[in-house]
CSV table of C-alpha atoms in Angstrom, one decimal:
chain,number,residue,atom,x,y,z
A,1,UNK,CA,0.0,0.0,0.0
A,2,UNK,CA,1.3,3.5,-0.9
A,3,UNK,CA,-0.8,5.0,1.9
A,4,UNK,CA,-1.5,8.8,1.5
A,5,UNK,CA,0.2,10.6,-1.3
A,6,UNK,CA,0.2,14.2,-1.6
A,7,UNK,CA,1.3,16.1,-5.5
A,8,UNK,CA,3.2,18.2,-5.7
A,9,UNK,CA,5.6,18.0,-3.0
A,10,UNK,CA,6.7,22.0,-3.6
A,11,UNK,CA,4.7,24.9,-5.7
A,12,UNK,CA,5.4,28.4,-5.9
A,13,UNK,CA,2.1,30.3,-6.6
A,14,UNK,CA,2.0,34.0,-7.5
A,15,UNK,CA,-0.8,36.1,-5.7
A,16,UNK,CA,-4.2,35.8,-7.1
A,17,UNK,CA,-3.4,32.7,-8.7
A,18,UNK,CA,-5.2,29.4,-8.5
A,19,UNK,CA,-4.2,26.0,-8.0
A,20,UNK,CA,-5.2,22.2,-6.8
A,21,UNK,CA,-3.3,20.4,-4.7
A,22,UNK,CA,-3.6,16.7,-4.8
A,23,UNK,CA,-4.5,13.8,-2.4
A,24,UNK,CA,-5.2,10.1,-3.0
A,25,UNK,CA,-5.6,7.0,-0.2
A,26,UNK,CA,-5.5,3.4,-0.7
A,27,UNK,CA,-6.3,2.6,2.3
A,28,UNK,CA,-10.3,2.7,1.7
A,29,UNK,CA,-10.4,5.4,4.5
A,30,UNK,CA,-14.0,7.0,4.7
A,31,UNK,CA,-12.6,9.8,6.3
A,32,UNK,CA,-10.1,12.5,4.9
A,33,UNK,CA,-8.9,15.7,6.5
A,34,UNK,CA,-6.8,18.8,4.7
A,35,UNK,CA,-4.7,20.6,7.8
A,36,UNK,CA,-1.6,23.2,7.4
A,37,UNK,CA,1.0,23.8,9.3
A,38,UNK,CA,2.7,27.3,9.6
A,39,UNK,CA,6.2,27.2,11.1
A,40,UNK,CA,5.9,26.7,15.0
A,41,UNK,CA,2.5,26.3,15.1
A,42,UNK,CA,-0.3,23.5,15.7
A,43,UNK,CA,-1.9,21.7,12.5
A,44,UNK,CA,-5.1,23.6,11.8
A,45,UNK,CA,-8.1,21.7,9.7
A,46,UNK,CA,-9.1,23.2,6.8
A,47,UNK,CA,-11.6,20.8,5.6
A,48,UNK,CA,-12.4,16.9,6.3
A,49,UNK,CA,-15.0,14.6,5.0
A,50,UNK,CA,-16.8,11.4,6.2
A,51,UNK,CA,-17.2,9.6,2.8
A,52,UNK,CA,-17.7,10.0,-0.8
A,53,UNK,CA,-19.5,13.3,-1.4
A,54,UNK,CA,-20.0,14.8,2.2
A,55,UNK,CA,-17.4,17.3,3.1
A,56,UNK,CA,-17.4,19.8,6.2
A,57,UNK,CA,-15.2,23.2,7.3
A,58,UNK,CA,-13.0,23.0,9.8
A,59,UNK,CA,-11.2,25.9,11.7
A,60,UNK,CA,-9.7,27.6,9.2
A,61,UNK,CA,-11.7,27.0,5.6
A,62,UNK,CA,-11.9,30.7,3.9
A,63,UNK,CA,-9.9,31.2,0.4
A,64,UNK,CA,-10.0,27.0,0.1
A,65,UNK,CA,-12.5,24.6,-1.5
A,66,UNK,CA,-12.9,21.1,-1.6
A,67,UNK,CA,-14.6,17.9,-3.0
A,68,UNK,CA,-15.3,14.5,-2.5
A,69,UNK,CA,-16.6,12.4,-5.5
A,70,UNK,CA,-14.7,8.9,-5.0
A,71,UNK,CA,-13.9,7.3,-1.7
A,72,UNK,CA,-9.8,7.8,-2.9
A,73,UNK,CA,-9.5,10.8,-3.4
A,74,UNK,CA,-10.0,14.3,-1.6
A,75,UNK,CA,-8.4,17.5,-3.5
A,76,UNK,CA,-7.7,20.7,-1.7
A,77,UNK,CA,-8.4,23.7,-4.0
A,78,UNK,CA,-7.0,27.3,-3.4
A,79,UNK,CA,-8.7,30.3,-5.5
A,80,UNK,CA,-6.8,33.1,-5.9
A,81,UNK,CA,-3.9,32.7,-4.0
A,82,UNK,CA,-2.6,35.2,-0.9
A,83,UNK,CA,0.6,35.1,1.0
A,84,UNK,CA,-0.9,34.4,4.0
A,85,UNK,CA,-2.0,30.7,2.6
A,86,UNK,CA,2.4,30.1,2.2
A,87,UNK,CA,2.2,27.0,5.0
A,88,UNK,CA,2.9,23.2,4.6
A,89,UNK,CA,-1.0,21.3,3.7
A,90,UNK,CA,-0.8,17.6,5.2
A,91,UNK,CA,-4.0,15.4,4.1
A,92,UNK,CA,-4.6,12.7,6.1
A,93,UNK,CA,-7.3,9.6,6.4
A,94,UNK,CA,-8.6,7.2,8.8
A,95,UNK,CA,-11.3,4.2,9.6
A,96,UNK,CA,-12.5,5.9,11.9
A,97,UNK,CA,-12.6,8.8,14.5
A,98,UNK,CA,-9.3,7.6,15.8
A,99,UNK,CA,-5.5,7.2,14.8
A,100,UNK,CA,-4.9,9.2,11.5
A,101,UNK,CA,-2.7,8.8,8.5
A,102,UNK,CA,-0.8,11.8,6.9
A,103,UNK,CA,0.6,11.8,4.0
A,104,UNK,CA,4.0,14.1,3.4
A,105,UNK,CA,2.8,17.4,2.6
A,106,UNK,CA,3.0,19.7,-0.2
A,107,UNK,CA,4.8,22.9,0.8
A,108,UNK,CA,3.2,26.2,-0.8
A,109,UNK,CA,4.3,29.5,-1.2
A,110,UNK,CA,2.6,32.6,-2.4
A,111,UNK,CA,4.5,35.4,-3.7
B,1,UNK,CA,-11.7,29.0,23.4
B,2,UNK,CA,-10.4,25.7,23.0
B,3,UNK,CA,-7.1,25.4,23.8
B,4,UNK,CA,-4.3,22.9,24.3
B,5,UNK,CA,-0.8,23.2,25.5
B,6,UNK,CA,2.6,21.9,25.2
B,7,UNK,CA,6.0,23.2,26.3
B,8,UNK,CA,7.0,25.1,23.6
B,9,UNK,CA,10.8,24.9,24.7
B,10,UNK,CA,12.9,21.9,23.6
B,11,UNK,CA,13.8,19.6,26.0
B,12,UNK,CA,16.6,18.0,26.2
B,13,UNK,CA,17.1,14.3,27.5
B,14,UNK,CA,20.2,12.3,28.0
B,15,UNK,CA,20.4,8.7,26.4
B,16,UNK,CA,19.0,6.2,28.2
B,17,UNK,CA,16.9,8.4,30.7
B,18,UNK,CA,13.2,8.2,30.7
B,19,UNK,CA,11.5,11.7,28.9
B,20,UNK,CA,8.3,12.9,30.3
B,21,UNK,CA,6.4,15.1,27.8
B,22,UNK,CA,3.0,17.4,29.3
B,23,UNK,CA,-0.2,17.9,27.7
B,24,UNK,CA,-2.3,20.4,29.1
B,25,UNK,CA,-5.4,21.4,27.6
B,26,UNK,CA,-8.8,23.8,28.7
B,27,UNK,CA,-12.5,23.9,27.3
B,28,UNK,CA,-12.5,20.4,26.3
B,29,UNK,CA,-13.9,17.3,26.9
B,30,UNK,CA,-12.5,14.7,24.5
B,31,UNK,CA,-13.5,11.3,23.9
B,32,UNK,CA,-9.8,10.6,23.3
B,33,UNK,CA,-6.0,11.6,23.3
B,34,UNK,CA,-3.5,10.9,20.7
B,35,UNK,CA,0.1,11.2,20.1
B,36,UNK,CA,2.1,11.9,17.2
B,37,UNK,CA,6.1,11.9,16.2
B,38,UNK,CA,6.5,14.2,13.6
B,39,UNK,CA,9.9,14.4,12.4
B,40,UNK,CA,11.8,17.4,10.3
B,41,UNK,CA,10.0,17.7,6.8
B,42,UNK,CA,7.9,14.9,7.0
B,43,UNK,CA,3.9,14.2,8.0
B,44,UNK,CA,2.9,13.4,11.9
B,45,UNK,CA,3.0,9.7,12.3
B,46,UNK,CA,0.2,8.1,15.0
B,47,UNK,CA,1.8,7.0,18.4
B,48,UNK,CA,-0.9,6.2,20.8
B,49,UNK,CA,-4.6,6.7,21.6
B,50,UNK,CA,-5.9,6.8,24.8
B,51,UNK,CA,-9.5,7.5,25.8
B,52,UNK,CA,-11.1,9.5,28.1
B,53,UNK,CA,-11.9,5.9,30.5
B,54,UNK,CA,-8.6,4.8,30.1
B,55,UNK,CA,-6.1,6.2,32.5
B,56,UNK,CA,-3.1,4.2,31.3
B,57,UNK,CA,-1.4,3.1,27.7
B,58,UNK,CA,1.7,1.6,27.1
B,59,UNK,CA,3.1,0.4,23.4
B,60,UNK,CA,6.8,-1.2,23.6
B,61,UNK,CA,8.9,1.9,25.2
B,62,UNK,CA,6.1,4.4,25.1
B,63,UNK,CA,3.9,5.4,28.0
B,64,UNK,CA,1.0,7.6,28.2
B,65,UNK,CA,-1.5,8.8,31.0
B,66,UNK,CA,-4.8,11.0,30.9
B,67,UNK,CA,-6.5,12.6,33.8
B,68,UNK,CA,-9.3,13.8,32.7
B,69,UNK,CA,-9.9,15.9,36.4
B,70,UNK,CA,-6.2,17.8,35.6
B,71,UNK,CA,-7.2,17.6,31.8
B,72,UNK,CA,-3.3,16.4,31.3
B,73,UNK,CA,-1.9,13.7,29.5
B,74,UNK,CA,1.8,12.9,30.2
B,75,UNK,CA,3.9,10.8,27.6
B,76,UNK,CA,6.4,8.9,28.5
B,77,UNK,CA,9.3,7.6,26.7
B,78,UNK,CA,11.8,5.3,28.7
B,79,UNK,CA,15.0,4.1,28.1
B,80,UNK,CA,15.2,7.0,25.8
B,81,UNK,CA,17.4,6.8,22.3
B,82,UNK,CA,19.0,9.9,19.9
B,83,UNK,CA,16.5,8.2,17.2
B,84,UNK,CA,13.6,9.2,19.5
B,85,UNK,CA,14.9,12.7,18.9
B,86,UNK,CA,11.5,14.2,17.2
B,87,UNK,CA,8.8,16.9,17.7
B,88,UNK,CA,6.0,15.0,19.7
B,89,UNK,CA,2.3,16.5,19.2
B,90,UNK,CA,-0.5,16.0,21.5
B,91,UNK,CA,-4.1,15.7,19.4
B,92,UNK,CA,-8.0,15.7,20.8
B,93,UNK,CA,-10.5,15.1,19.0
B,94,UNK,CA,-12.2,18.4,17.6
B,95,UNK,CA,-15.2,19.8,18.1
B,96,UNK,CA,-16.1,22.1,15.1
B,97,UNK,CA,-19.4,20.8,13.7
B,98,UNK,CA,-20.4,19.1,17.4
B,99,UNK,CA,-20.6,15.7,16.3
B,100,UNK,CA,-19.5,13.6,13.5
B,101,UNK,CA,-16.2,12.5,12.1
B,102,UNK,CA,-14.5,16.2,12.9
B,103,UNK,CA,-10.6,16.7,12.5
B,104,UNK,CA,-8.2,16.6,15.1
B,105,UNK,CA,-7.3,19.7,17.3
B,106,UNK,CA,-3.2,20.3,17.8
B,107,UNK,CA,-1.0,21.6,20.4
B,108,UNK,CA,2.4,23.3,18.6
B,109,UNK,CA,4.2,20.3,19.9
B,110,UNK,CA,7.5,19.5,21.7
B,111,UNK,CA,11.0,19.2,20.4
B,112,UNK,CA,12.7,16.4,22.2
B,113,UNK,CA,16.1,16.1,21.8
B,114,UNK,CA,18.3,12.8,22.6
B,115,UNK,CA,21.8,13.1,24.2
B,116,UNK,CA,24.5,10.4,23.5
């Protein structure tokens, strides 16, 4: 199993433009998370979903979209890019409400 | 507000010696605790899960405690190694949509460094 894989591993985005950043599981996880991490700080959720096309915000969801249409995959979409969105995006999945599995991030930053 | 915390400092242990990491968190009232090892460019990697009628739970070297009354968890690690050297992060589960399958909640983590 190749877990949870993340594309691409680095992008540089200039402001105001748009871009989707990838995650797939083969794990057959109903449940998928987005979270970023900005340096020294906590991972924050951006968005998570139960199953094929349910998603929900988390704590910090303005200036991202997502969607849900196969149990595999869950891509993280950014619409017109601002510096302050420049952070490291984990996904993640898990069976359940319990132990999760991240894949290795994509690191963004806006210029 | 929700709120968890974890020494923000690094701390630094000698081989061999047992490292006691503190969670401390206010305005909650999890179901369960987790722990993570997240380790220089890479994403966290799941430790242990303990829940909130559990007040013990060991894996191999690993230890961890929850008192629900201090709202604490302590994680041990004993017989401590430099390849235990990691940031360690203390999760709860979240509370955003009051029910369901919501995200985890994070402290900033702790920095542990192993001594030869």
């Amino acid at each position: 199993n190749a877990g949870v894989t993340q594309t691409p591993k680095f992008r540089i985005l200039k402001i105001g433009q748009s871009m989707t950043l990838q995650c797939a599981q083969d794990m057959n996880h109903n449940y998928m998370y987005w979270y970023r991490q900005d340096p020294g700080m906590g991972l924050k959720l951006i968005y998570y979903s139960v199953g094929a096309g349910i998603t929900d915000k988390g704590e910090v969801p303005n200036g991202y979209n997502v969607s849900r249409s196969t149990t595999e995959d869950f891509p993280l979409r950014l619409e017109l890019a601002a510096p302050s969105q420049t952070s490291v995006y984990f996904c993640a999945s898990s069976y359940s409400r319990a132990e999760q599995y991240f894949g290795p991030g994509t690191r963004l930053t806006v210029t | 507000s929700q709120k968890i915390e974890q020494n923000s400092e690094a701390l630094n242990i000698q081989e061999g010696k047992t490292a006691t990491l503190t969670c401390n968190y206010t305005n909650y009232s999890p179901a369960y605790l987790q722990w993570y090892r997240q380790d220089p460019g890479r994403g966290p990697v799941f430790l242990l899960l303990i829940r909130e009628n559990e007040k013990e739970k060991r894996k191999e070297r690993l230890k961890v405690t929850f008192d629900t009354t201090l709202k604490q968890s302590l994680f041990h690690i004993t017989a401590s190694q430099p390849a235990d050297s990691a940031t360690y992060l203390c999760a709860l589960d979240g509370e955003y949509s009051g029910g369901g399958a919501d995200g985890l909640t994070f402290g900033k983590g702790t920095h542990l460094i192993i001594q030869p």
